[in-house]
Coordinates of C-alpha atoms in Angstrom, one line a residue:
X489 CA -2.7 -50.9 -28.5
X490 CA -1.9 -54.4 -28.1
X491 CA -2.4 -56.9 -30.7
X492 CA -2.8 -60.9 -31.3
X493 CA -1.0 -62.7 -33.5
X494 CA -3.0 -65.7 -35.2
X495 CA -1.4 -68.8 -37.6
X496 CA -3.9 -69.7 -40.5
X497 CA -2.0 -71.8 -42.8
X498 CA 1.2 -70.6 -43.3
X499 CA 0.7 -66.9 -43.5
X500 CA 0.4 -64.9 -39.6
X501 CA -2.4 -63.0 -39.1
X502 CA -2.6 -59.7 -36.6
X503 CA -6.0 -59.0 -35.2
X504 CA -6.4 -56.0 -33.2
X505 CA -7.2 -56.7 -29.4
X506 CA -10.4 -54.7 -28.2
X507 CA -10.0 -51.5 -26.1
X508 CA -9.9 -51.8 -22.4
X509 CA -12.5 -50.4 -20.7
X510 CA -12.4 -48.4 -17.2
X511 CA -13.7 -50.6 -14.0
X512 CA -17.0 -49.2 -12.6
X513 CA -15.1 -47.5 -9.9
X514 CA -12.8 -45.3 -12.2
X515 CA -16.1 -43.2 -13.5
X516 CA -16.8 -42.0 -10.4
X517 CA -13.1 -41.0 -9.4
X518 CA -12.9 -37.8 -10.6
X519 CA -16.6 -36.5 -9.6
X520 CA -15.8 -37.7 -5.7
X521 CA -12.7 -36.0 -5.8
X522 CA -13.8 -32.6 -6.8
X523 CA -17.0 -33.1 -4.1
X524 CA -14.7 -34.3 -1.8
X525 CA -12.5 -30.7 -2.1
X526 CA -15.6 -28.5 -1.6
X527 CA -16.5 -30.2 1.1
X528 CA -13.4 -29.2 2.7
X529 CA -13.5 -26.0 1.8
X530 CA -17.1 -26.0 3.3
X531 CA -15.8 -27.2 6.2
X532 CA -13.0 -24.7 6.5
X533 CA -15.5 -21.5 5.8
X534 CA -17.4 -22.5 8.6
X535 CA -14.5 -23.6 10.8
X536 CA -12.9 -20.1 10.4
X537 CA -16.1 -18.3 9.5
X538 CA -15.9 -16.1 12.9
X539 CA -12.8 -14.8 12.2
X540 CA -13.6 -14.0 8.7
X541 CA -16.4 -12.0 10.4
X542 CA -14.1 -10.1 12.6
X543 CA -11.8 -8.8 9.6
X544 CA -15.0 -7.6 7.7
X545 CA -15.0 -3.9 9.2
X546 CA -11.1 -3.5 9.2
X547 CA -11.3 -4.8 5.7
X548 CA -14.5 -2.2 4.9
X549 CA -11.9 0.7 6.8
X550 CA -9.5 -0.4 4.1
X551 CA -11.8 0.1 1.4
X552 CA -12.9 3.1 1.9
X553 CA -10.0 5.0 3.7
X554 CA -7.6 3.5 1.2
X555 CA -8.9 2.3 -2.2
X556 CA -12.1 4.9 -2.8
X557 CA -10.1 7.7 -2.7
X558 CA -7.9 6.9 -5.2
X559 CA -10.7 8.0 -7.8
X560 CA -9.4 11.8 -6.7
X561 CA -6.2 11.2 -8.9
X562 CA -7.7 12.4 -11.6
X563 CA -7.9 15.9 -9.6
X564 CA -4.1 16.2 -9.6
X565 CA -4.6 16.6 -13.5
X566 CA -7.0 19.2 -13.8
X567 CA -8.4 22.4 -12.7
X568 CA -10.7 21.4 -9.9
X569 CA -14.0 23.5 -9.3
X570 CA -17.1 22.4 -7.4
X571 CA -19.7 23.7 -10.1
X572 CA -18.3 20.8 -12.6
X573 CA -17.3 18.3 -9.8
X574 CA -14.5 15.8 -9.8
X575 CA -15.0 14.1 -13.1
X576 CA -16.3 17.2 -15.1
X577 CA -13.7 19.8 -14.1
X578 CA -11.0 20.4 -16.7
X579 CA -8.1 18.7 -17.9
X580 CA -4.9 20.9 -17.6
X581 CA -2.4 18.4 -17.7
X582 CA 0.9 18.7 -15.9
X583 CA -0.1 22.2 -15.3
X584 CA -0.6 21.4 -11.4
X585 CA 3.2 20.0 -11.5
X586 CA 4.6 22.6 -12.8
X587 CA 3.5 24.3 -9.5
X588 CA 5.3 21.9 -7.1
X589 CA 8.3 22.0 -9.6
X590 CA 8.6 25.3 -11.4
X591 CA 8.7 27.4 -8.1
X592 CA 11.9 28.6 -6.7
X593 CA 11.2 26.6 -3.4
X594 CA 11.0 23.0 -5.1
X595 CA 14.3 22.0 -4.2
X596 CA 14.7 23.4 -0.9
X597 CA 11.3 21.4 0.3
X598 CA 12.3 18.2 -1.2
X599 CA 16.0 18.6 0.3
X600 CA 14.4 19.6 3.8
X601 CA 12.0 17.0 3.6
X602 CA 14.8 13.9 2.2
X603 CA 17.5 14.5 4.7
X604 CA 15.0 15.0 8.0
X605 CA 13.6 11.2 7.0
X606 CA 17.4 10.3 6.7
X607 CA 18.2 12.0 10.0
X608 CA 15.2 10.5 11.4
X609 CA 15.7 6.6 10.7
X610 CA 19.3 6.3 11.4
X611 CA 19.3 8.6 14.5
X612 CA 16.0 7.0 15.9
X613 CA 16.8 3.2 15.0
X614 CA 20.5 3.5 16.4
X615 CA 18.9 4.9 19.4
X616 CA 16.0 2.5 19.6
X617 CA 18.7 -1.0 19.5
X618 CA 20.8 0.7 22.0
X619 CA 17.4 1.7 24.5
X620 CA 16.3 -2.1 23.7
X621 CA 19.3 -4.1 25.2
X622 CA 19.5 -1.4 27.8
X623 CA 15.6 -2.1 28.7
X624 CA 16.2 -6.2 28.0
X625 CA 19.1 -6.2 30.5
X626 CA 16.9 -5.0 33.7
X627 CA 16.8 -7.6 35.6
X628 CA 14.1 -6.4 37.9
X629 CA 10.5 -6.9 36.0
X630 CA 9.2 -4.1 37.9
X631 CA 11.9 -1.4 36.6
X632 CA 11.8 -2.9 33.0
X633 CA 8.2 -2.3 32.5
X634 CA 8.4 1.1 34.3
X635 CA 11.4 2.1 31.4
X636 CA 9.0 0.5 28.9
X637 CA 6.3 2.7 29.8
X638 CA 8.2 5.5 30.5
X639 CA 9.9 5.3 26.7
X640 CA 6.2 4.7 25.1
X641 CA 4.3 7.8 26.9
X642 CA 5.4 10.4 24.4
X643 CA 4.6 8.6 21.6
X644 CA 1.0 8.8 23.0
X645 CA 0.9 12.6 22.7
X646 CA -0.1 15.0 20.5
X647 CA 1.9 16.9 18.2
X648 CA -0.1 20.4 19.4
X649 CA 0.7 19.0 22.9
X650 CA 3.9 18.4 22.4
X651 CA 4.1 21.8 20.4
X652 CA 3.4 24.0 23.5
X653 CA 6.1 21.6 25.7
X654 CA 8.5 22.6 23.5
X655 CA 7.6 26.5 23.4
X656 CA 7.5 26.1 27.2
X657 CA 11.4 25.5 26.3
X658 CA 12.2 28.4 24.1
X659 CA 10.1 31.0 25.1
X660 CA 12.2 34.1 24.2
X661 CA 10.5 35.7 27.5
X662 CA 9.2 32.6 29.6
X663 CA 11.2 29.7 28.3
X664 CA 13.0 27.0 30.6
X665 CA 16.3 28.2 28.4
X666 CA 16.2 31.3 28.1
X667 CA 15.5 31.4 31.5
X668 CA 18.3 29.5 33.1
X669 CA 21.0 28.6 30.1
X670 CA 21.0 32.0 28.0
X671 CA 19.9 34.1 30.6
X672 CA 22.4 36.8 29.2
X673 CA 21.8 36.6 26.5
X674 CA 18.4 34.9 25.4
X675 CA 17.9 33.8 21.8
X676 CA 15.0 34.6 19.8
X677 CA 14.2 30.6 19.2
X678 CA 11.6 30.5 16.6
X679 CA 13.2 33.6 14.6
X680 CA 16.4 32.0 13.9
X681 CA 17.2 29.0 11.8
X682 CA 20.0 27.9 12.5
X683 CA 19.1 26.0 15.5
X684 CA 16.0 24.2 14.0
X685 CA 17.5 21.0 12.9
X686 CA 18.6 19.8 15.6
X687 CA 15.5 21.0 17.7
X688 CA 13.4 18.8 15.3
X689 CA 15.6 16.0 15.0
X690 CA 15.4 15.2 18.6
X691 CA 11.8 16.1 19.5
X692 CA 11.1 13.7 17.2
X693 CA 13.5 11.3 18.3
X694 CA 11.8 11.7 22.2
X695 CA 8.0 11.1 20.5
X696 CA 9.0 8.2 18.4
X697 CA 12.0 6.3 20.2
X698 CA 9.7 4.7 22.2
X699 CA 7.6 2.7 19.7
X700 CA 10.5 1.6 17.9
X701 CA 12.4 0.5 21.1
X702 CA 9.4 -1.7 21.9
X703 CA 9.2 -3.6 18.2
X704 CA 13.4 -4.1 18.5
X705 CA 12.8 -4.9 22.4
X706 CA 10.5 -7.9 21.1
X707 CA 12.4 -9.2 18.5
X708 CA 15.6 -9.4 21.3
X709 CA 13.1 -11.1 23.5
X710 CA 12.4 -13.7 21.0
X711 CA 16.1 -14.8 20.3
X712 CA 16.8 -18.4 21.4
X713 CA 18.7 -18.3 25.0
X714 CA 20.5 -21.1 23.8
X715 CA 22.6 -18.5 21.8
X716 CA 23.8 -16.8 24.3
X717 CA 24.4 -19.3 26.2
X718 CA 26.6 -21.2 24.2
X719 CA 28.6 -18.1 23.5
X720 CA 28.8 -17.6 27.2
X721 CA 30.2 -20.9 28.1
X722 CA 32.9 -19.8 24.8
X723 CA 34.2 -17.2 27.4
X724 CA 32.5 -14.1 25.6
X725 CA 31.5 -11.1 27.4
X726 CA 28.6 -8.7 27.2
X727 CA 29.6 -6.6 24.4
X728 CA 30.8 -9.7 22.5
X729 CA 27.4 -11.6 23.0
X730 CA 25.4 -8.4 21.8
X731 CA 27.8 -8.0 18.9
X732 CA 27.4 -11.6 17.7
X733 CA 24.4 -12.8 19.2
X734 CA 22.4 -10.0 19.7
X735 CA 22.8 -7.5 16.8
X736 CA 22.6 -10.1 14.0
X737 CA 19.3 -11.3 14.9
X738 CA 18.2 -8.1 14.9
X739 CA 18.9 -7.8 11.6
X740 CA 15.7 -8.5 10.0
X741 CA 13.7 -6.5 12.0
X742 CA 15.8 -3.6 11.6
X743 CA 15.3 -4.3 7.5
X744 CA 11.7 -4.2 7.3
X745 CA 11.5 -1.4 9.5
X746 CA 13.8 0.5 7.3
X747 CA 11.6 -0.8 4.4
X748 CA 8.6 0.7 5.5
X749 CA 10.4 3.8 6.3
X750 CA 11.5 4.4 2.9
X751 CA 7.7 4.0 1.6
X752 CA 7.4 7.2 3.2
X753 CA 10.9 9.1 3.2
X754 CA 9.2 11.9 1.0
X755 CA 6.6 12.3 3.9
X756 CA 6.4 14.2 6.7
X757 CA 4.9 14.9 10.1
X758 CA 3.1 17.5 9.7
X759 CA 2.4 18.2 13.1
X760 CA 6.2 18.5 13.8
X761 CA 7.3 20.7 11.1
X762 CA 3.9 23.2 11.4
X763 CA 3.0 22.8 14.8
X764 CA 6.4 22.6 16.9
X765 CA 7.9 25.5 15.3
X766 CA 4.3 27.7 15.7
X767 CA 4.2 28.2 11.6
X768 CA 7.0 30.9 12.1
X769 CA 7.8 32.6 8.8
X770 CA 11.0 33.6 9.4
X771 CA 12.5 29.7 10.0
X772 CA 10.2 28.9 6.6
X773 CA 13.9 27.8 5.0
X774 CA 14.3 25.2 7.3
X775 CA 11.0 24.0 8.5
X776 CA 9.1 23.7 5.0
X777 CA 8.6 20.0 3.7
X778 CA 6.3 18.9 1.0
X779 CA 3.7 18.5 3.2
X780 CA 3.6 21.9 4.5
X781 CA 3.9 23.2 1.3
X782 CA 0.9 21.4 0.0
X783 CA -1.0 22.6 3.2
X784 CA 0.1 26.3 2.3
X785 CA -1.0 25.1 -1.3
X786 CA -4.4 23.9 -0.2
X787 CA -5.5 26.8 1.9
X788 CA -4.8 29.4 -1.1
X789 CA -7.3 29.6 -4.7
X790 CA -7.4 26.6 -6.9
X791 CA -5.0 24.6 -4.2
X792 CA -6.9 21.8 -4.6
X793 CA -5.6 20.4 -7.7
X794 CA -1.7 21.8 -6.3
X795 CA -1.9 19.6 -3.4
X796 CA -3.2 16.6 -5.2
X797 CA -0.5 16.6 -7.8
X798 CA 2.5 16.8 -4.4
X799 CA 0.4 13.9 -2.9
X800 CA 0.4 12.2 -6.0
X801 CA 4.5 12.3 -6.4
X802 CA 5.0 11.4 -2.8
X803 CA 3.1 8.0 -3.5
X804 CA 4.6 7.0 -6.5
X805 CA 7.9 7.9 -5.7
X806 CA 7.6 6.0 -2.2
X807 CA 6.2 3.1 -4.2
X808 CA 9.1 2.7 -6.7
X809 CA 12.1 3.6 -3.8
X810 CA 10.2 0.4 -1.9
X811 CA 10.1 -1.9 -5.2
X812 CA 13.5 -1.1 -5.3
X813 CA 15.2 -1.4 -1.8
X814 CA 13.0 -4.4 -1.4
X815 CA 15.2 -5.3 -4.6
X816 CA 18.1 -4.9 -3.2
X817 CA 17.6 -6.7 0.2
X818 CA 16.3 -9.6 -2.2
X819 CA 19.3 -9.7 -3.7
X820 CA 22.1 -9.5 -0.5
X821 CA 19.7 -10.6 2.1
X822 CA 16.9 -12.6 0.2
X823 CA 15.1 -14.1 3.7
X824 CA 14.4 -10.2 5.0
X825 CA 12.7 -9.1 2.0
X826 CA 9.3 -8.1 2.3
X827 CA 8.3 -9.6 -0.9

């Protein structure tokens, strides 16, 4: 506050100068300013209200395929029975844990089912980059989209389609192999373990190369030209631009797809590990993942609540693995991390 200083006499006198007070514009600032941002927003709801429209039934999918279930948790707690429903049915606790965990089997089906995901994203993703450049360096258009095609179309089956092209393979009487390569001695395919890995390792590297080739063949597609040319006038050759040019820009892509790969590492196909090998009992030892187990689980008495506590371990334990490679990316490669 400012003051006045006034002389009476020879004493000084302060007298306290009166408060300003605002102009008649400076009421209304505030007020216009708030009116003035919903306006805006007005304008932007009905500027973008079409494509708000267009998300509304993926968003309802979401809702209900994703979120509305998630009330069944409870099951994978208790003893489930349709007389008391979902909510009314007993509590037993971990009891339906101790299933997944107490039986002889748990460690096999979590080691089958962690080392197949392993096998699966480095042997697929290697494969994928090297189908990629291969497909990128075609230099007739015709040709490249013929390869792209060509890599896509099994990832199109289905796994019981796929099944029977595989059993028209190993056939112990009709099969292509048995037929031609072990005709002297045929091998009883689907009664011996041994040779199970590898068989699902690459049928499921021929169904899913080809998506993955396509996602790493548009991230090449979409490095700047400049790049390699500049490294080009340097003098370096093909495998030197890929090396430094090529494979370092493909290095995000190739983290998030890891990423989201992780988020289900203690999933499985189903199709591939029930279907392809025709349920055979005898490979069980190989071929028997959590989610064949759960399935097994399911179809016997009081499954229900069995299968809902394996489902439930497979989410959180995909959740905290992402939290905590996403971590780790964040840390050493901060611009690739999901979030």
């Amino acid at each position: 506050m400012t003051h006045a200083t006034e002389t009476t006499g020879a004493l000084p006198t302060t007298v306290a100068a009166p408060p300003a007070t605002p102009g008649p514009g400076a009421r209304g600032t505030a007020p216009a300013a708030g009116h003035r941002r919903r306006t805006r927003a007005r304008g932007r709801l009905r500027a973008y209200l079409p494509l708000y429209l267009l998300i509304l039934p993926a968003l309802a999918y979401l809702l209900v395929n994703n979120y509305v279930p998630m009330a069944g948790i409870v099951v994978a707690f208790k003893k489930f029975n349709v007389r008391d429903g979902l909510f009314g049915s007993p509590w037993v606790g971990f009891d339906n844990f101790r299933y997944l965990f107490g039986s002889g089997q748990a460690a096999e089906i979590i080691r089958n089912t962690l080392l197949y995901n392993v096998a699966f994203i480095v042997v697929t993703n290697v494969v994928a980059i090297v189908l990629a450049i291969m497909i990128n360096d075609v230099l007739s258009t015709r040709l490249k989209k013929l390869y792209q095609g060509s890599v896509l179309l099994p990832f199109m089956l289905s796994m019981v389609v796929i099944s029977y092209i595989v059993f028209a393979f190993l056939s112990h009487e009709n099969g292509m192999l048995n037929s031609t390569l072990f005709a002297d001695d045929p091998v009883t395919w689907y009664s011996e373990s041994k040779w199970w890995p590898g068989i699902l390792v690459l049928v499921n590297l021929w169904k899913m190369v080809g998506y993955s080739t396509l996602l790493y063949l548009a991230a090449i597609v979409g490095i700047d030209p400049a790049l390699h040319e500049a490294a080009w006038v340097d003098g370096a050759n093909r495998w030197q631009r890929i090396r430094n040019v090529t494979l370092p820009n493909l290095v995000p892509t190739v983290i998030v797809l890891f990423l989201l790969a992780i988020g289900r590492i203690f999933y499985s196909d189903f199709g591939l590990f029930y279907q392809v090998p025709m349920n055979s009992g005898a490979i069980y030892d190989v071929t028997t993942t959590i989610d064949t187990y759960v399935y097994r689980a399911l179809t016997s008495a009081g499954g229900i609540g069995n299968s809902s506590a394996a489902g439930f371990f497979q989410s959180i334990v995909g959740f905290v693995l992402v939290l905590a490679v996403n971590g780790l990316v964040r840390r050493y490669h901060a611009k690739s991390a999901i979030f």
